[in-house]
Amino acid sequence: MRRRDRHLIVAALAVIALVTLACTVRFWPREPLAASISSSTAVFDRHGRLLRLTLARDEQYRLWTSLDDVSPEFLEALLLHEDQHFYRHFGFNPFSLVRATFSSYLGGPRIGGSTITMQLARLKYELNTRTIPGKLHQILRAMQLELCYSKQELLEAHINLMPYGGNVQGVGAASLIYFDKSANRLDLAQSLSLVLIPQSPSRRSPRGTVREPLELGEARQRLFTRWLGHHPEASTLAEQLAQPLELNAVAALPFEAPHYTEHLLREHRTKRVSPSSASQDKRHIIASSLDLPMQQRSERVLKAYVAQHRSVGIHNAAALIVDYRDMTVRALIGSADFGSARIEGQVDGTAAKRSPGSALKPFIYALAIDQGLIHPLSVLKDAPTSFGPFSPENFDGRFVGPITASDALSRSRNIPAIALSSRLANPNFYQLLKSAGVADMASEQHYGLALALGGGEVTMQEAATLYAMLANRGVLSPLNFFSDTSRTSGPRLLSEEASFMTLAMLRTARPGELQIRKAGNVYPLWKTGTSWGFRDAWTAGVLGPYVIVVWVGNFDGQGNPAFVGIEAAAPLFFRLVDSIAASEPRLYEPSFRQPPRLEKVEICTASGDLPNAECPKTTTTWYIPGVSPMRVSQLHRRVWIDERTGAQACPPYDPAHTRSEIFEFWPTDLLQLFAQAGMPRRRPPPSSDCQRDVQSGTAPSITSPVIAASYTIRIAHLGKDSIPLSANADSEVRRLHWFIDESYVGTSAPSVALGWKPQTSGRYLVRAIDDRGRVDTRELRVELVM
């Protein structure tokens, strides 16, 4: 031995002795072995299937696994083969070393003399043990480890550093990669194989083949023979052990649900437990909520849909499926192709902020139900309407006139939704979205009423949370990405009754079909959305226990006329619906149960109000007692006509010269829409002088000036610029009289504007009085600017 080598050995011995002494008397901080060995992270689906195995910091596949999570047969076979005296020696076995030396240098077979602790020292400290100084250094390090750590800690560290070929280390990673199972589920044959591969990883680990290498099979049979000496009862497994095993190659590692697993790994990195935690062996395991079969089926459906519609410019889509019972995410597809740079496939579309178009309108209607503005069959007005400077239109550019709330929602009419949104208070639509956790919203004034039409942006995950709130009867809960955590219930944002009625309003036929059709045993409930400029097409809805959200578009925001919710997103939504229904034939609707406070009432079909004696047709609707708006219908009225004059008769009615007829008394703006549609309504005959004082029917409804709007006039134009005064009125009304405060302004016909020129700024009270004496008022604010 050279002098330099002797000096190195003495120095190493002195350092190790000092460290060992310090460790023994506990004034040196003893770092846990697990903390010094980096680990991969394994992501599993809800059924224990591997989704992803990451590389450790040193680019190795090494999944830290505790002794409790390893098959007992593996541990026993390891000690039998490697170190039978592990629990009795102090780091090295002199008899084994002497035997190995004589065998290796006197012409015998090369055999190992290193104990498990010595092997651990070589692997942990990356020692070169092919020289005598290196071997002595290894022995000293092994003794140090024995002094500083328990046998359990040493054995646990060893099984996590065992080399399995390439960049695979440790039994935890090897069992997942080669056998697609966790280490605690290894059978005897697999356990013996994983004990033997580290002896010669280059020759015994699989290389792109499913059959085990010949050398590994022969070595396994020899070890099994030794095993029988301790377990003769295992002889019944001899025939099974003689069969070649099937092993996976490293290249076959799964890379499932990449957007989903990336999200989990980011969350995991920010919430990782301390290495000193009692559950440190679990800190590298993520038990996710994903359902891998559902994920794979949904991916196939989405990719096939995109491939079939490339001719119309559809190249990308995203989908999200959530089980609202526990709020677990069951499937998440962030893009049509994760590996495609052309569509920016690595962007997670479910977490991207996009305009939802009309996809969130159901929540406006739910709030309106809760605030007593409507019930499902309330008749709303789809007519040209201005909301201050905002004059919205419908997607098709047309107006349908009177329409029930259910039809207005299912047909996505803009005017009724905006009119309802303008009447909401405490909370309004903006406040609901904020309370539901929609992030990064600008101020309420920034959006105005356009928020009802998708003026704000939400993510698919936020939209799924909102729809799950409906299904959970108005109770908000966050999405849950982990199978080992329970659902967290948040605040109630909607009543149980409003949630139930809104879901019922969403039950409509599929695109292109006239009848509502079940998917399996349940009805899909759904709503579409199309953003401004045809940038985003959405469909969101509920199927049994699942919330499904679908998006079609481009991540760069480029528009396409094909990106219409009903045409681009809804067909994909229903393909996913059919896929789920086919795989779960016993699907049911856990949310669709009638709330106890909800009742049904008979209403007049045409007006949505309680039927009067003249209503010709009735139906039933849900309503909330004491909340839903209920009044007697005034639409159908019996009119007595003097046959001699054609005007309304005066009482007492002369049977010889009078007859009665039922007329519909629609507001004048709706009468104009009926006429434009080629369906003019009969108007009642003019009133006689004796009818002028009768206060029946509907009062006028001022449409201009607009509620809560300020009108701005330049000082130079004061007395020149006019503000339009307009109101709708009952069909029998011929004239409206206008007053500003107490001053008479003029007379106009219903729905015809009368101009008023203010002379100064300030607040004014506008009154419209019809020729029956009925009145409507509106506050008007005028401001002057330079």
Coordinates of N, CA, C and O in Angstrom, one line a residue, residues 80 83 96 122-123 144 194 255 288 316 324 360 389-390 414 417 536 567 593 679 706 767:
L80 N -32.3 -13.0 2.5 CA -31.8 -14.3 2.2 C -30.7 -14.3 1.2 O -29.6 -15.0 1.3
D83 N -27.9 -10.6 2.6 CA -27.3 -10.4 3.9 C -28.1 -11.1 5.0 O -28.9 -10.4 5.7
S96 N -17.7 -12.9 5.7 CA -18.1 -12.8 4.3 C -17.0 -12.1 3.5 O -16.8 -12.5 2.3
R122 N -21.9 2.5 -0.4 CA -21.4 2.7 -1.7 C -22.3 3.5 -2.6 O -21.9 4.4 -3.3
L123 N -23.7 3.2 -2.5 CA -24.6 3.9 -3.3 C -24.9 5.3 -2.8 O -25.0 6.2 -3.7
Q144 N -20.2 4.0 10.3 CA -20.8 5.3 10.6 C -22.3 5.2 10.5 O -23.0 5.7 11.4
L194 N -37.0 -8.9 -8.5 CA -36.6 -7.5 -8.1 C -35.4 -7.6 -7.1 O -34.7 -6.6 -6.9
F255 N -48.1 8.1 -19.5 CA -48.1 9.6 -19.5 C -49.5 10.0 -19.7 O -49.8 10.6 -20.7
S288 N -55.0 10.7 -6.9 CA -55.9 11.7 -7.6 C -57.3 11.2 -7.7 O -57.6 10.0 -7.4
N316 N -59.1 22.5 -32.1 CA -58.8 22.4 -30.6 C -60.0 22.4 -29.8 O -61.1 23.0 -30.2
Y324 N -70.4 15.9 -9.1 CA -70.7 17.0 -8.1 C -71.1 16.4 -6.7 O -71.2 17.2 -5.8
L360 N -73.5 31.3 -18.9 CA -73.8 31.5 -17.4 C -75.2 32.2 -17.2 O -75.5 32.6 -16.1
P389 N -77.1 53.6 -22.8 CA -76.5 53.6 -24.1 C -76.4 52.1 -24.7 O -75.9 52.0 -25.8
F390 N -76.7 51.1 -23.9 CA -76.6 49.7 -24.3 C -77.9 49.3 -25.0 O -78.9 49.2 -24.3
N414 N -81.3 37.1 -25.6 CA -80.5 38.1 -24.8 C -81.3 39.1 -24.1 O -81.0 39.5 -23.0
A417 N -82.8 38.1 -20.7 CA -81.7 37.9 -19.7 C -81.2 39.2 -19.2 O -80.9 39.4 -18.0
D536 N -65.1 31.6 -29.0 CA -65.3 30.5 -28.0 C -66.7 29.9 -28.2 O -67.7 30.7 -28.3
E567 N -73.7 24.7 -32.4 CA -73.2 23.9 -33.6 C -71.9 23.3 -33.4 O -71.6 22.2 -34.0
R593 N -84.6 15.9 -7.2 CA -85.7 15.6 -6.2 C -86.4 16.9 -5.8 O -85.8 17.9 -5.6
M679 N -98.4 38.1 -37.7 CA -99.5 37.5 -36.8 C -100.1 38.6 -36.0 O -100.0 38.7 -34.8
V706 N -84.3 55.8 -19.4 CA -84.0 54.5 -18.9 C -83.7 54.6 -17.3 O -83.3 55.6 -16.8
R767 N -93.7 61.6 -15.6 CA -94.9 60.8 -15.5 C -95.5 60.6 -16.8 O -95.6 61.5 -17.7

